[in-house]
Coordinates of C-alpha atoms in Angstrom, one line a residue:
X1 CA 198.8 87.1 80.5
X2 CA 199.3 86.6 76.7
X3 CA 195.8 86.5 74.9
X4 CA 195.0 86.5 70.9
X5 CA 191.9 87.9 69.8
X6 CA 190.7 86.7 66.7
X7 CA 188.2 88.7 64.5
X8 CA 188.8 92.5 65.0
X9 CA 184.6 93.2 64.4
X10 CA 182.2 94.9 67.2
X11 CA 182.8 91.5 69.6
X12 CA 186.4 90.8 68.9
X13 CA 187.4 94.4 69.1
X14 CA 185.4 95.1 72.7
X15 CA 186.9 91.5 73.6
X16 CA 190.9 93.2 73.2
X17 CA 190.1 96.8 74.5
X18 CA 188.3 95.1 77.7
X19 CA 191.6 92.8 78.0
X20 CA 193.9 95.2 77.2
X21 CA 192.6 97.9 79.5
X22 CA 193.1 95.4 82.4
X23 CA 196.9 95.0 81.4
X24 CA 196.6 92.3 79.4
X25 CA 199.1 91.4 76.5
X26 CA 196.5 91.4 73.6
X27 CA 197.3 90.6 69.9
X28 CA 194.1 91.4 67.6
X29 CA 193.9 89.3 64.7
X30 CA 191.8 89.9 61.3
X31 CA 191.6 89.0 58.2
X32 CA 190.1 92.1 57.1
X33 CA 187.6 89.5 54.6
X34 CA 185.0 91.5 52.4
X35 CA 181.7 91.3 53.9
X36 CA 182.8 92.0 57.7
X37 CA 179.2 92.1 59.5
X38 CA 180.5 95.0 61.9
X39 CA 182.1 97.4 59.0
X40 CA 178.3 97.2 57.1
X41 CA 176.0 97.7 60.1
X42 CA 174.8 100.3 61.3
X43 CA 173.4 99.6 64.9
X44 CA 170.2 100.4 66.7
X45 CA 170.3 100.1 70.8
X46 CA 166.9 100.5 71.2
X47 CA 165.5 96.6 72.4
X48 CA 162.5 97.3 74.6
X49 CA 159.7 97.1 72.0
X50 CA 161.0 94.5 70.7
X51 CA 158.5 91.0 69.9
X52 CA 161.6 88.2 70.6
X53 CA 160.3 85.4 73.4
X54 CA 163.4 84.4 74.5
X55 CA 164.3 85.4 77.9
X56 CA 168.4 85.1 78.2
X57 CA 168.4 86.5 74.6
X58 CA 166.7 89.3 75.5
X59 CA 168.4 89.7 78.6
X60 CA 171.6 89.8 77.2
X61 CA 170.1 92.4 74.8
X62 CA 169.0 95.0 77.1
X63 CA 172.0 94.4 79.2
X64 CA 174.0 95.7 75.9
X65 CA 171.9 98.8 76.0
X66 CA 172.4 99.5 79.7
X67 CA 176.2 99.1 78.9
X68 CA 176.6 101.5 76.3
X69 CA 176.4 104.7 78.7
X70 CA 179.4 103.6 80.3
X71 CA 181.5 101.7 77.6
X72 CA 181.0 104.9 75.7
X73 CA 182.3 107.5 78.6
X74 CA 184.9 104.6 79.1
X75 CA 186.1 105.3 75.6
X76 CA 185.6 109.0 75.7
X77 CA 188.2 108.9 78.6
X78 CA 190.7 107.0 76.4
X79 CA 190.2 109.9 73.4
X80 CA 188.0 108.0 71.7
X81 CA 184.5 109.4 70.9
X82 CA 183.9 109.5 67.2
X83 CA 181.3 106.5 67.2
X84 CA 178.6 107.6 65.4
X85 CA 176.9 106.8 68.5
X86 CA 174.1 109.1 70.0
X87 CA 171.4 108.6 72.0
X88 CA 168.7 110.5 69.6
X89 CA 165.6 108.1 70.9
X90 CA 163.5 105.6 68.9
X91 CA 160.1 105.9 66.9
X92 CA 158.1 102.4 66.9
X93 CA 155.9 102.6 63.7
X94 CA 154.1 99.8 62.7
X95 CA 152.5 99.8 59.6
X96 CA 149.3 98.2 61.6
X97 CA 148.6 101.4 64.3
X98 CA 146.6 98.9 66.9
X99 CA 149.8 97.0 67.4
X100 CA 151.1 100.1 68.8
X101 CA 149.4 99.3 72.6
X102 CA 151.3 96.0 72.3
X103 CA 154.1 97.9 71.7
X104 CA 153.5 99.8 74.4
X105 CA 152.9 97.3 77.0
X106 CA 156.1 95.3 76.1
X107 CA 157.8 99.1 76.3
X108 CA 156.5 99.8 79.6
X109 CA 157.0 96.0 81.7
X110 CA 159.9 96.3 80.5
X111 CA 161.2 99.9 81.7
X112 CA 161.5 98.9 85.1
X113 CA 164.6 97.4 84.9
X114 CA 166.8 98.8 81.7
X115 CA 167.2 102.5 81.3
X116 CA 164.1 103.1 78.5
X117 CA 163.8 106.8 79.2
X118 CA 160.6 108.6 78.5
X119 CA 157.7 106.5 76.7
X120 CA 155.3 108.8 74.7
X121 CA 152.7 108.0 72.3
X122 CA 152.9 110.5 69.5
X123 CA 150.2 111.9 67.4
X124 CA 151.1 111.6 63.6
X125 CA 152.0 115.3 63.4
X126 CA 154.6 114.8 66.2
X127 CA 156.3 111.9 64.3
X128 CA 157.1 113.6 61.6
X129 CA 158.3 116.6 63.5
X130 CA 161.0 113.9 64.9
X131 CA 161.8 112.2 61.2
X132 CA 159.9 114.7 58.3
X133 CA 160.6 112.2 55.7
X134 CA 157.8 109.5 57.5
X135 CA 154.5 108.3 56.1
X136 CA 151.5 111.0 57.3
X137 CA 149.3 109.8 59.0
X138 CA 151.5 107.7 60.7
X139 CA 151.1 107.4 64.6
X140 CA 154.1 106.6 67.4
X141 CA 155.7 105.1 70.3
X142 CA 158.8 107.4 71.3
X143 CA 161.2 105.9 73.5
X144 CA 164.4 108.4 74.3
X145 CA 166.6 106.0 75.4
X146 CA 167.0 104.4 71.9
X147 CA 169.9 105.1 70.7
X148 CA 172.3 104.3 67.4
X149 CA 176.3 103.5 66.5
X150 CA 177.8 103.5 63.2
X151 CA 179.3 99.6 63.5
X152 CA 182.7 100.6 61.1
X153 CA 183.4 103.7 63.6
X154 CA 183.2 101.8 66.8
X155 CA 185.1 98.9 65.6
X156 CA 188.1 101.1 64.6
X157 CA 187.5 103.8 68.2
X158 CA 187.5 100.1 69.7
X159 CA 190.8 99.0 68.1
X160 CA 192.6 101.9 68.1
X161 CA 191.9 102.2 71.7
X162 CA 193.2 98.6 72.5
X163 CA 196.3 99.9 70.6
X164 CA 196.8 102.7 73.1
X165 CA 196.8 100.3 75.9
X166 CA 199.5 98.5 74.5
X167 CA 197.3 95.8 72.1
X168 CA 199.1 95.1 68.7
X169 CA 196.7 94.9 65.8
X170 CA 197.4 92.1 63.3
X171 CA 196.1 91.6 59.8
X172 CA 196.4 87.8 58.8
X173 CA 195.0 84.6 58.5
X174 CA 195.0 82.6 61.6
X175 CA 194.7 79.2 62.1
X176 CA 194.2 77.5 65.7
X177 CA 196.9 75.6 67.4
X178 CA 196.3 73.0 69.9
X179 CA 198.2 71.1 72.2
X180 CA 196.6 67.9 73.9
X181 CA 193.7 69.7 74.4
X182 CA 194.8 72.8 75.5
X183 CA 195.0 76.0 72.5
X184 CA 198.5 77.4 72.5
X185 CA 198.0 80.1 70.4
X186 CA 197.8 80.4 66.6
X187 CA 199.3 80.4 63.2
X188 CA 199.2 83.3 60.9
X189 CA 200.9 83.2 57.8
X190 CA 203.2 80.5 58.7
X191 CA 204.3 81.9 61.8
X192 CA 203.0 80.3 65.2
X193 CA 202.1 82.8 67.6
X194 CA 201.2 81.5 71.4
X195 CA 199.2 82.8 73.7
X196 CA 198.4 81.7 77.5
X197 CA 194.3 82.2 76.1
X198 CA 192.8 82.6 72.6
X199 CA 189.3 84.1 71.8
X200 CA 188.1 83.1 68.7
X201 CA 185.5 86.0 67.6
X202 CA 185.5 85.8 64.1
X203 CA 181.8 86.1 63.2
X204 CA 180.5 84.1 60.0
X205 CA 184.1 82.4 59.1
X206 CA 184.8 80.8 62.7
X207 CA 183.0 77.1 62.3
X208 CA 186.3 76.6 59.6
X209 CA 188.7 78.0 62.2
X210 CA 187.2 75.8 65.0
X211 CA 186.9 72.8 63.2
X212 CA 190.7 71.1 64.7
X213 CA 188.8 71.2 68.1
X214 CA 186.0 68.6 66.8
X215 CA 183.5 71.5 67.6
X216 CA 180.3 71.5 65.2
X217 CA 179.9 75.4 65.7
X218 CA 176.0 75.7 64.8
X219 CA 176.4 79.6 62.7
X220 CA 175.9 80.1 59.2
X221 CA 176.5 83.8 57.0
X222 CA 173.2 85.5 56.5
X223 CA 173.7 88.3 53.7
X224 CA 172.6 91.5 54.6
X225 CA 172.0 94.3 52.0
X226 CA 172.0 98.0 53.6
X227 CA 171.1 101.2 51.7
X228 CA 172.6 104.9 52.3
X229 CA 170.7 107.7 51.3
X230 CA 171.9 110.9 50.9
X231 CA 170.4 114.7 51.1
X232 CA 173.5 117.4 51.3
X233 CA 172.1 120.1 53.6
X234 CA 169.3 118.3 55.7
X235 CA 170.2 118.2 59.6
X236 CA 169.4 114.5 60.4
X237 CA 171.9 114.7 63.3
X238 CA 168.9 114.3 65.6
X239 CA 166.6 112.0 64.2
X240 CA 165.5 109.2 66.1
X241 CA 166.1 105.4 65.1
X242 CA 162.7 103.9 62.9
X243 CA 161.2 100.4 64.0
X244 CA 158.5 99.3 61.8
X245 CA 158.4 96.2 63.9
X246 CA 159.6 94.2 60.9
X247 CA 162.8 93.3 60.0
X248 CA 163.6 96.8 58.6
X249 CA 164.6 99.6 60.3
X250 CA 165.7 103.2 59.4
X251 CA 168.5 105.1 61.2
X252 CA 170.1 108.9 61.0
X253 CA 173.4 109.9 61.4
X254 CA 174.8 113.3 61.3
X255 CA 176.4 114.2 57.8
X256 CA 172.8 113.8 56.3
X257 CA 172.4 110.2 56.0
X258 CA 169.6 107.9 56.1
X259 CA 170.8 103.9 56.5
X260 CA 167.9 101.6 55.4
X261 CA 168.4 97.7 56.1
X262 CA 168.2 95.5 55.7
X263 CA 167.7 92.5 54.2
X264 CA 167.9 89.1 55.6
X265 CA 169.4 86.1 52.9
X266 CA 169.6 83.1 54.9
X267 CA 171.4 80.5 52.8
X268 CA 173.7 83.2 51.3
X269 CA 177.0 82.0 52.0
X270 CA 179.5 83.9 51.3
X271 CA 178.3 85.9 48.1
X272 CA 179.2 89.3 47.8
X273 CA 177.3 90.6 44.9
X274 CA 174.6 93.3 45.0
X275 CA 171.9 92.0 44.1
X276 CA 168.9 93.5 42.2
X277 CA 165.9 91.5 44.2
X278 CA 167.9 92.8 47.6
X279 CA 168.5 96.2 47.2
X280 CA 164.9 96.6 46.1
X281 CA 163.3 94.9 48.8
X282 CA 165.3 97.1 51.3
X283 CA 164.3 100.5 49.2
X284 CA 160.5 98.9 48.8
X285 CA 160.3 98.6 52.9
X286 CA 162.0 102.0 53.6
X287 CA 159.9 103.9 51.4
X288 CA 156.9 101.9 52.4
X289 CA 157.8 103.9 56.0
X290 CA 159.3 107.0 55.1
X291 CA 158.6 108.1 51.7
X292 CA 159.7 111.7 51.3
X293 CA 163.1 109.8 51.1
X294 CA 162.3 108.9 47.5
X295 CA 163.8 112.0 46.3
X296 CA 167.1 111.4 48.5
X297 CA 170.2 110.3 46.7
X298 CA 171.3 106.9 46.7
X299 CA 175.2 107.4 48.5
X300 CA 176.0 103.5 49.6
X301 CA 175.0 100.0 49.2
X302 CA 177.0 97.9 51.8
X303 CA 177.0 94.1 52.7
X304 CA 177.7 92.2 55.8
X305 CA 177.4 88.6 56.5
X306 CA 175.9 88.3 59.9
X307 CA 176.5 85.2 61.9
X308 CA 173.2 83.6 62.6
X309 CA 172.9 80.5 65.0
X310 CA 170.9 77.7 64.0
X311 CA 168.1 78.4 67.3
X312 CA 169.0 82.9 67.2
X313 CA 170.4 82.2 70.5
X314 CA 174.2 83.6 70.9
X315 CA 176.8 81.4 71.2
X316 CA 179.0 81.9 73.9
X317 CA 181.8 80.4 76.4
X318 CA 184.8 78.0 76.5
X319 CA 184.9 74.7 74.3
X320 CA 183.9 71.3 75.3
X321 CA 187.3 69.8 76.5
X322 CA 189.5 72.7 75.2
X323 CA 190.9 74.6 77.7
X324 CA 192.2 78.0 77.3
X325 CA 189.8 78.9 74.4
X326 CA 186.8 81.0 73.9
X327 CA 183.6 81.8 71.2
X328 CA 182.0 84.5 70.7
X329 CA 179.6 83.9 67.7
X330 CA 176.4 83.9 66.5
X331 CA 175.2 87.6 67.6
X332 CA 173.3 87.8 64.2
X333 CA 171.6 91.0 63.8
X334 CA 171.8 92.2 66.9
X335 CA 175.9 92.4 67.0
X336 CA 175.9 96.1 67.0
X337 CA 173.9 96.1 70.1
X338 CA 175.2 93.3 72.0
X339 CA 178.5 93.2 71.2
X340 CA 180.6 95.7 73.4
X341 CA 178.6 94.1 76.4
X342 CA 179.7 90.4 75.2
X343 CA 183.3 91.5 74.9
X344 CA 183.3 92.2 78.1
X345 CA 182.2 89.6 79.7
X346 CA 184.3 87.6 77.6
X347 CA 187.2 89.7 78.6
X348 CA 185.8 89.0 82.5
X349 CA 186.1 84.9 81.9
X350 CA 189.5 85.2 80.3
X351 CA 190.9 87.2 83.4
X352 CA 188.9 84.3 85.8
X353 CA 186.1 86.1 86.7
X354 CA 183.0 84.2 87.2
X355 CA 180.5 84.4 84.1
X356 CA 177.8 82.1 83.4
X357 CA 177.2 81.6 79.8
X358 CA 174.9 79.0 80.5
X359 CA 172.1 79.3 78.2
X360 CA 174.8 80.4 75.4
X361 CA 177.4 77.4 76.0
X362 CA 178.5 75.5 73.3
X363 CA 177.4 72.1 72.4
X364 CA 179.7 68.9 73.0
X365 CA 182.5 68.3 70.5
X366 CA 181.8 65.6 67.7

């Protein structure tokens, strides 16, 4: 079977290796656009504290986390293992302390079913043992099975390992051909390229792509701003992911790196700029949490536009009276933790296996 791929980020990218890996004849196709969601995030897979109320979004959340385990040894087996991905736990620290038993209650109904790990309330002193740079006095719920990925390093282990099962990678601008109401493949450059099934996974830019099929594809760009801090020397291989149980978060990785992110600019559109108000609200909120990092240098600023459905919900499944063509959208900022499980099942409905995307599914065509 001949499938296209469109968007090479965390979806796209899990989307082809899944495909590919089942003998598929993938092409991946990207227009490697600034402001790629998946090459600026860095991902937490920790989802069990977390306050969201919708059940099938959460769902699909921790079943990304139960997941990675095996997508990872999956990779591993194909030589791929330089993901930034560990499995280093995660420190909930709320700025308010008596949240913390709510915390803990979501944490613990929820264990029963997704692989949490050990849950450990920590005295202040034992926080910062795990991540010195923390506010004192600050108490903690540990969870070990939070983990974190570095979103540009799994995209590229994802794509090169869909190249080593015969994928071809693609850079271009594609453009959707239909016939009757079947997609037959796509355009890039001129060319027309067809394909027996095309995915359309192309983040923030696919509501232009989609718009020959009549579908109104409810996902906007939200700008995200994300810090890098930098201390030469300190070992922050091992430092758990941060949750103040806001919309910031803190994360570690091993060449002695602090990430800090990020901010949220609904509205954005596509603007790439820096911008003065962003990067300081990020840098505000981190060193409002952790701030022996004031001394750290700053290494990185990086932007992402995440796509953000209009209700938070994915977006996921064939189109309304298209047949052989698929969405994957609207992850938002949880791409990073979702999207490896999403490709997959994606990948599942492409080769005709049953998946119900029922409380994702698109809306009708226009």
């Amino acid at each position: 079977m001949r499938v296209i791929v469109v968007g090479a980020g965390i979806l796209g990218a899990s989307t082809a290796y899944h495909l590919a890996r089942e003998g598929c004849d993938v092409t991946l196709i990207d227009r490697a656009d600034e402001g790629r969601a998946t090459a600026a995030g860095a991902g937490i897979v920790c989802p069990w504290g977390s306050p969201i109320e919708d059940a099938p979004t959460y769902t699909l959340l921790a079943g990304g986390a139960r997941y990675y385990p095996d997508f990872t040894a999956m990779l591993a087996e194909d030589g791929e293992q330089d993901l930034g991905y560990a499995r280093v736990g995660g420190l909930y620290v709320p700025a308010d302390p008596a949240e913390l038993d709510a915390v803990e209650r979501r944490v613990r109904f929820r264990a029963t079913d997704w692989p949490v790990g050990h849950v450990e309330r920590l005295a202040p002193s034992q926080a910062n043992a795990l991540f010195p740079p923390l506010r004192p006095h600050q108490p903690a719920l540990f969870v070990s099975g939070g983990a974190r990925v570095d979103g540009r390093r799994l995209a590229a282990a994802l794509r090169r390992a869909a190249v080593k099962h015969g994928a071809r990678f693609v850079i271009g601008s594609a453009e959707l051909v239909l016939k009757g109401n079947r997609a037959s493949g796509v355009r890039v450059e001129g060319e027309v390229m067809e394909a027996d099934f095309v995915v359309i996974a192309a983040g923030a830019w696919a509501p232009k792509m989609l718009e020959p099929t009549g579908l109104s594809l409810p996902v906007a760009p939200q700008r995200g701003q994300i810090v890098h801090l930098r201390r030469p020397g300190t070992d922050t291989a091992r430092w758990p992911v941060l949750m103040p149980l806001n919309s910031y978060y803190l994360l570690a990785f091993e060449d002695s790196r602090v990430v800090v992110g990020a901010s949220r600019e609904t509205n954005s559109g596509f603007d790439h700029r820096l911008t003065a108000a962003g990067v300081a609200e990020v840098l505000n909120a981190g060193l409002a949490v952790a701030p022996g990092l004031a001394s750290w240098t700053l290494h990185e600023i990086r932007i992402g536009f995440r796509p953000l459905a209009d209700d938070n919900r994915p977006k996921l499944g064939p189109v309304p009276g298209v047949d052989n063509l698929l969405v994957g959208n609207g992850l938002g900022p949880s791409g990073l933790t979702m999207g490896p499980y999403c490709g997959r099942l994606l990948a599942e409905a492409v080769l005709g296996k049953s998946v119900d995307f029922g409380p994702f599914a698109l809306g009708r065509r226009t």
